Amino acid sequence: MLWVKALHIVFIASWFAGLFYLPRIYVNLAQQTDPGVQACLLGMARRLYRFTTILAFPAVLLGLWLFLGYGIGMGPGNGWMHAKLLMVVLVIGYHHACGVMLRKFEQGRNTRSHTFYRWFNEIPVVLLLIVVVLVVVKPF
């Protein structure tokens, strides 16, 4: 079980690294007017989104293995796990939203400012903070 947990943490950290950086690329894309630089940034964003998506799968699957296979967080007194699972759903939704935004940039249809992306970039930080507190403190 400890190997599964260790790998789960590594893949979560890697997935979040991508989720932290991808919107930063969007900040630059929203400010950039040079087509050559835009093309370079779009290439970076595509590769990062693809790689981040690949990292998300083992992170989620290993988490499910811990939850269903080992029963971590199951049973009475584990309300923290229900809250954590909700946060996981929100992280997956955030990841999906990043993909939708990438497609809009690719199609030249972005209408949001760099300021929006600067704020959007803070969401995974808050979600990760909540998840870590739920898992470590188990407040309910």
PDB file of C-alpha atoms in Angstrom:
ATOM      1  CA  MET A   1       0.000   0.000   0.000  1.00  0.00           C
ATOM      2  CA  LEU A   2       2.844   2.427   0.748  1.00  0.00           C
ATOM      3  CA  TRP A   3       4.180   2.083  -2.813  1.00  0.00           C
ATOM      4  CA  VAL A   4       0.755   2.898  -4.209  1.00  0.00           C
ATOM      5  CA  LYS A   5       0.461   5.891  -1.886  1.00  0.00           C
ATOM      6  CA  ALA A   6       3.959   7.139  -2.774  1.00  0.00           C
ATOM      7  CA  LEU A   7       3.267   6.863  -6.509  1.00  0.00           C
ATOM      8  CA  HIS A   8      -0.096   8.562  -6.034  1.00  0.00           C
ATOM      9  CA  ILE A   9       1.625  11.525  -4.377  1.00  0.00           C
ATOM     10  CA  VAL A  10       4.270  11.749  -7.112  1.00  0.00           C
ATOM     11  CA  PHE A  11       1.684  11.734  -9.900  1.00  0.00           C
ATOM     12  CA  ILE A  12      -0.500  14.259  -8.054  1.00  0.00           C
ATOM     13  CA  ALA A  13       2.490  16.589  -7.631  1.00  0.00           C
ATOM     14  CA  SER A  14       3.403  16.202 -11.306  1.00  0.00           C
ATOM     15  CA  TRP A  15      -0.171  16.766 -12.471  1.00  0.00           C
ATOM     16  CA  PHE A  16      -0.449  19.903 -10.365  1.00  0.00           C
ATOM     17  CA  ALA A  17       2.870  21.219 -11.652  1.00  0.00           C
ATOM     18  CA  GLY A  18       1.312  21.217 -15.117  1.00  0.00           C
ATOM     19  CA  LEU A  19      -1.898  22.804 -13.826  1.00  0.00           C
ATOM     20  CA  PHE A  20       0.147  25.549 -12.149  1.00  0.00           C
ATOM     21  CA  TYR A  21       2.153  26.348 -15.288  1.00  0.00           C
ATOM     22  CA  LEU A  22      -0.395  26.008 -18.106  1.00  0.00           C
ATOM     23  CA  PRO A  23      -2.446  29.107 -17.155  1.00  0.00           C
ATOM     24  CA  ARG A  24       0.832  31.060 -16.908  1.00  0.00           C
ATOM     25  CA  ILE A  25       1.327  30.287 -20.595  1.00  0.00           C
ATOM     26  CA  TYR A  26      -2.231  31.522 -21.167  1.00  0.00           C
ATOM     27  CA  VAL A  27      -1.335  34.810 -19.434  1.00  0.00           C
ATOM     28  CA  ASN A  28       1.457  35.277 -21.964  1.00  0.00           C
ATOM     29  CA  LEU A  29      -0.723  34.199 -24.879  1.00  0.00           C
ATOM     30  CA  ALA A  30      -3.420  36.703 -23.891  1.00  0.00           C
ATOM     31  CA  GLN A  31      -0.819  39.513 -23.918  1.00  0.00           C
ATOM     32  CA  GLN A  32       1.101  38.481 -27.036  1.00  0.00           C
ATOM     33  CA  THR A  33       0.489  40.050 -30.436  1.00  0.00           C
ATOM     34  CA  ASP A  34       3.488  38.644 -32.333  1.00  0.00           C
ATOM     35  CA  PRO A  35       2.276  35.630 -34.402  1.00  0.00           C
ATOM     36  CA  GLY A  36       5.648  33.878 -34.122  1.00  0.00           C
ATOM     37  CA  VAL A  37       5.703  34.126 -30.359  1.00  0.00           C
ATOM     38  CA  GLN A  38       2.041  33.086 -30.195  1.00  0.00           C
ATOM     39  CA  ALA A  39       2.837  29.971 -32.244  1.00  0.00           C
ATOM     40  CA  CYS A  40       5.695  29.094 -29.903  1.00  0.00           C
ATOM     41  CA  LEU A  41       3.534  29.582 -26.807  1.00  0.00           C
ATOM     42  CA  LEU A  42       0.708  27.535 -28.339  1.00  0.00           C
ATOM     43  CA  GLY A  43       3.143  24.707 -29.007  1.00  0.00           C
ATOM     44  CA  MET A  44       4.313  24.833 -25.404  1.00  0.00           C
ATOM     45  CA  ALA A  45       0.717  24.870 -24.142  1.00  0.00           C
ATOM     46  CA  ARG A  46      -0.294  21.913 -26.346  1.00  0.00           C
ATOM     47  CA  ARG A  47       2.619  19.772 -25.205  1.00  0.00           C
ATOM     48  CA  LEU A  48       2.119  20.683 -21.555  1.00  0.00           C
ATOM     49  CA  TYR A  49      -1.628  20.001 -21.677  1.00  0.00           C
ATOM     50  CA  ARG A  50      -1.042  16.625 -23.338  1.00  0.00           C
ATOM     51  CA  PHE A  51       1.610  15.649 -20.792  1.00  0.00           C
ATOM     52  CA  THR A  52      -0.469  16.927 -17.871  1.00  0.00           C
ATOM     53  CA  THR A  53      -3.426  14.869 -19.089  1.00  0.00           C
ATOM     54  CA  ILE A  54      -1.241  11.757 -19.215  1.00  0.00           C
ATOM     55  CA  LEU A  55      -0.124  12.420 -15.611  1.00  0.00           C
ATOM     56  CA  ALA A  56      -3.713  12.858 -14.421  1.00  0.00           C
ATOM     57  CA  PHE A  57      -4.694   9.294 -15.298  1.00  0.00           C
ATOM     58  CA  PRO A  58      -2.298   7.412 -12.993  1.00  0.00           C
ATOM     59  CA  ALA A  59      -2.898  10.021 -10.264  1.00  0.00           C
ATOM     60  CA  VAL A  60      -6.642   9.347 -10.334  1.00  0.00           C
ATOM     61  CA  LEU A  61      -6.305   5.580 -10.831  1.00  0.00           C
ATOM     62  CA  LEU A  62      -3.855   5.208  -7.951  1.00  0.00           C
ATOM     63  CA  GLY A  63      -6.191   7.288  -5.771  1.00  0.00           C
ATOM     64  CA  LEU A  64      -9.076   5.008  -6.671  1.00  0.00           C
ATOM     65  CA  TRP A  65      -6.882   1.994  -5.868  1.00  0.00           C
ATOM     66  CA  LEU A  66      -6.196   3.424  -2.409  1.00  0.00           C
ATOM     67  CA  PHE A  67      -9.865   4.259  -1.859  1.00  0.00           C
ATOM     68  CA  LEU A  68     -11.490   1.117  -3.249  1.00  0.00           C
ATOM     69  CA  GLY A  69      -8.677  -1.415  -2.935  1.00  0.00           C
ATOM     70  CA  TYR A  70      -7.443  -0.537   0.529  1.00  0.00           C
ATOM     71  CA  GLY A  71     -10.558   1.155   1.865  1.00  0.00           C
ATOM     72  CA  ILE A  72      -8.729   4.341   2.825  1.00  0.00           C
ATOM     73  CA  GLY A  73     -11.338   6.897   3.822  1.00  0.00           C
ATOM     74  CA  MET A  74     -14.254   4.482   3.816  1.00  0.00           C
ATOM     75  CA  GLY A  75     -16.638   3.941   6.678  1.00  0.00           C
ATOM     76  CA  PRO A  76     -18.083   6.211   9.347  1.00  0.00           C
ATOM     77  CA  GLY A  77     -16.080   9.215  10.488  1.00  0.00           C
ATOM     78  CA  ASN A  78     -14.492   9.779   7.106  1.00  0.00           C
ATOM     79  CA  GLY A  79     -16.372  12.825   5.896  1.00  0.00           C
ATOM     80  CA  TRP A  80     -13.019  14.343   4.941  1.00  0.00           C
ATOM     81  CA  MET A  81     -12.770  11.782   2.133  1.00  0.00           C
ATOM     82  CA  HIS A  82     -16.108  12.831   0.648  1.00  0.00           C
ATOM     83  CA  ALA A  83     -14.924  16.449   0.674  1.00  0.00           C
ATOM     84  CA  LYS A  84     -11.601  15.385  -0.863  1.00  0.00           C
ATOM     85  CA  LEU A  85     -13.372  13.475  -3.630  1.00  0.00           C
ATOM     86  CA  LEU A  86     -15.410  16.590  -4.375  1.00  0.00           C
ATOM     87  CA  MET A  87     -12.150  18.545  -4.674  1.00  0.00           C
ATOM     88  CA  VAL A  88     -10.797  15.878  -7.051  1.00  0.00           C
ATOM     89  CA  VAL A  89     -13.871  16.322  -9.248  1.00  0.00           C
ATOM     90  CA  LEU A  90     -13.242  20.084  -9.219  1.00  0.00           C
ATOM     91  CA  VAL A  91      -9.584  19.562 -10.175  1.00  0.00           C
ATOM     92  CA  ILE A  92     -10.655  17.352 -13.081  1.00  0.00           C
ATOM     93  CA  GLY A  93     -13.123  20.069 -14.106  1.00  0.00           C
ATOM     94  CA  TYR A  94     -10.356  22.681 -13.907  1.00  0.00           C
ATOM     95  CA  HIS A  95      -8.139  20.471 -16.058  1.00  0.00           C
ATOM     96  CA  HIS A  96     -10.941  20.169 -18.611  1.00  0.00           C
ATOM     97  CA  ALA A  97     -11.467  23.948 -18.557  1.00  0.00           C
ATOM     98  CA  CYS A  98      -7.766  24.382 -19.346  1.00  0.00           C
ATOM     99  CA  GLY A  99      -8.280  22.203 -22.426  1.00  0.00           C
ATOM    100  CA  VAL A 100     -11.292  24.246 -23.541  1.00  0.00           C
ATOM    101  CA  MET A 101      -9.269  27.444 -23.156  1.00  0.00           C
ATOM    102  CA  LEU A 102      -6.396  25.949 -25.130  1.00  0.00           C
ATOM    103  CA  ARG A 103      -8.744  25.127 -28.018  1.00  0.00           C
ATOM    104  CA  LYS A 104     -10.029  28.715 -27.985  1.00  0.00           C
ATOM    105  CA  PHE A 105      -6.478  30.027 -28.206  1.00  0.00           C
ATOM    106  CA  GLU A 106      -5.755  27.610 -31.060  1.00  0.00           C
ATOM    107  CA  GLN A 107      -8.834  28.841 -32.926  1.00  0.00           C
ATOM    108  CA  GLY A 108      -8.019  32.495 -32.249  1.00  0.00           C
ATOM    109  CA  ARG A 109     -11.228  32.890 -30.251  1.00  0.00           C
ATOM    110  CA  ASN A 110      -9.867  33.871 -26.836  1.00  0.00           C
ATOM    111  CA  THR A 111     -11.793  36.825 -25.442  1.00  0.00           C
ATOM    112  CA  ARG A 112     -10.341  36.857 -21.921  1.00  0.00           C
ATOM    113  CA  SER A 113      -7.626  39.167 -20.638  1.00  0.00           C
ATOM    114  CA  HIS A 114      -4.307  38.254 -19.082  1.00  0.00           C
ATOM    115  CA  THR A 115      -5.771  39.427 -15.758  1.00  0.00           C
ATOM    116  CA  PHE A 116      -8.448  36.732 -15.943  1.00  0.00           C
ATOM    117  CA  TYR A 117      -5.776  34.073 -16.492  1.00  0.00           C
ATOM    118  CA  ARG A 118      -3.713  35.417 -13.594  1.00  0.00           C
ATOM    119  CA  TRP A 119      -6.702  34.852 -11.290  1.00  0.00           C
ATOM    120  CA  PHE A 120      -7.619  31.556 -12.976  1.00  0.00           C
ATOM    121  CA  ASN A 121      -4.078  30.386 -12.219  1.00  0.00           C
ATOM    122  CA  GLU A 122      -4.756  30.613  -8.463  1.00  0.00           C
ATOM    123  CA  ILE A 123      -7.568  28.043  -8.472  1.00  0.00           C
ATOM    124  CA  PRO A 124      -5.366  24.908  -8.408  1.00  0.00           C
ATOM    125  CA  VAL A 125      -3.353  26.392  -5.529  1.00  0.00           C
ATOM    126  CA  VAL A 126      -6.520  26.746  -3.458  1.00  0.00           C
ATOM    127  CA  LEU A 127      -7.777  23.278  -4.444  1.00  0.00           C
ATOM    128  CA  LEU A 128      -4.450  21.658  -3.548  1.00  0.00           C
ATOM    129  CA  LEU A 129      -4.381  23.475  -0.207  1.00  0.00           C
ATOM    130  CA  ILE A 130      -7.864  22.209   0.629  1.00  0.00           C
ATOM    131  CA  VAL A 131      -6.996  18.638  -0.389  1.00  0.00           C
ATOM    132  CA  VAL A 132      -3.797  18.577   1.669  1.00  0.00           C
ATOM    133  CA  VAL A 133      -5.582  19.932   4.746  1.00  0.00           C
ATOM    134  CA  LEU A 134      -8.390  17.396   4.338  1.00  0.00           C
ATOM    135  CA  VAL A 135      -5.989  14.452   3.968  1.00  0.00           C
ATOM    136  CA  VAL A 136      -3.530  15.449   6.691  1.00  0.00           C
ATOM    137  CA  VAL A 137      -5.839  17.025   9.305  1.00  0.00           C
ATOM    138  CA  LYS A 138      -8.980  14.944   8.579  1.00  0.00           C
ATOM    139  CA  PRO A 139     -11.159  17.639  10.173  1.00  0.00           C
ATOM    140  CA  PHE A 140     -14.395  15.636   9.967  1.00  0.00           C
TER     141      PHE A 140
END
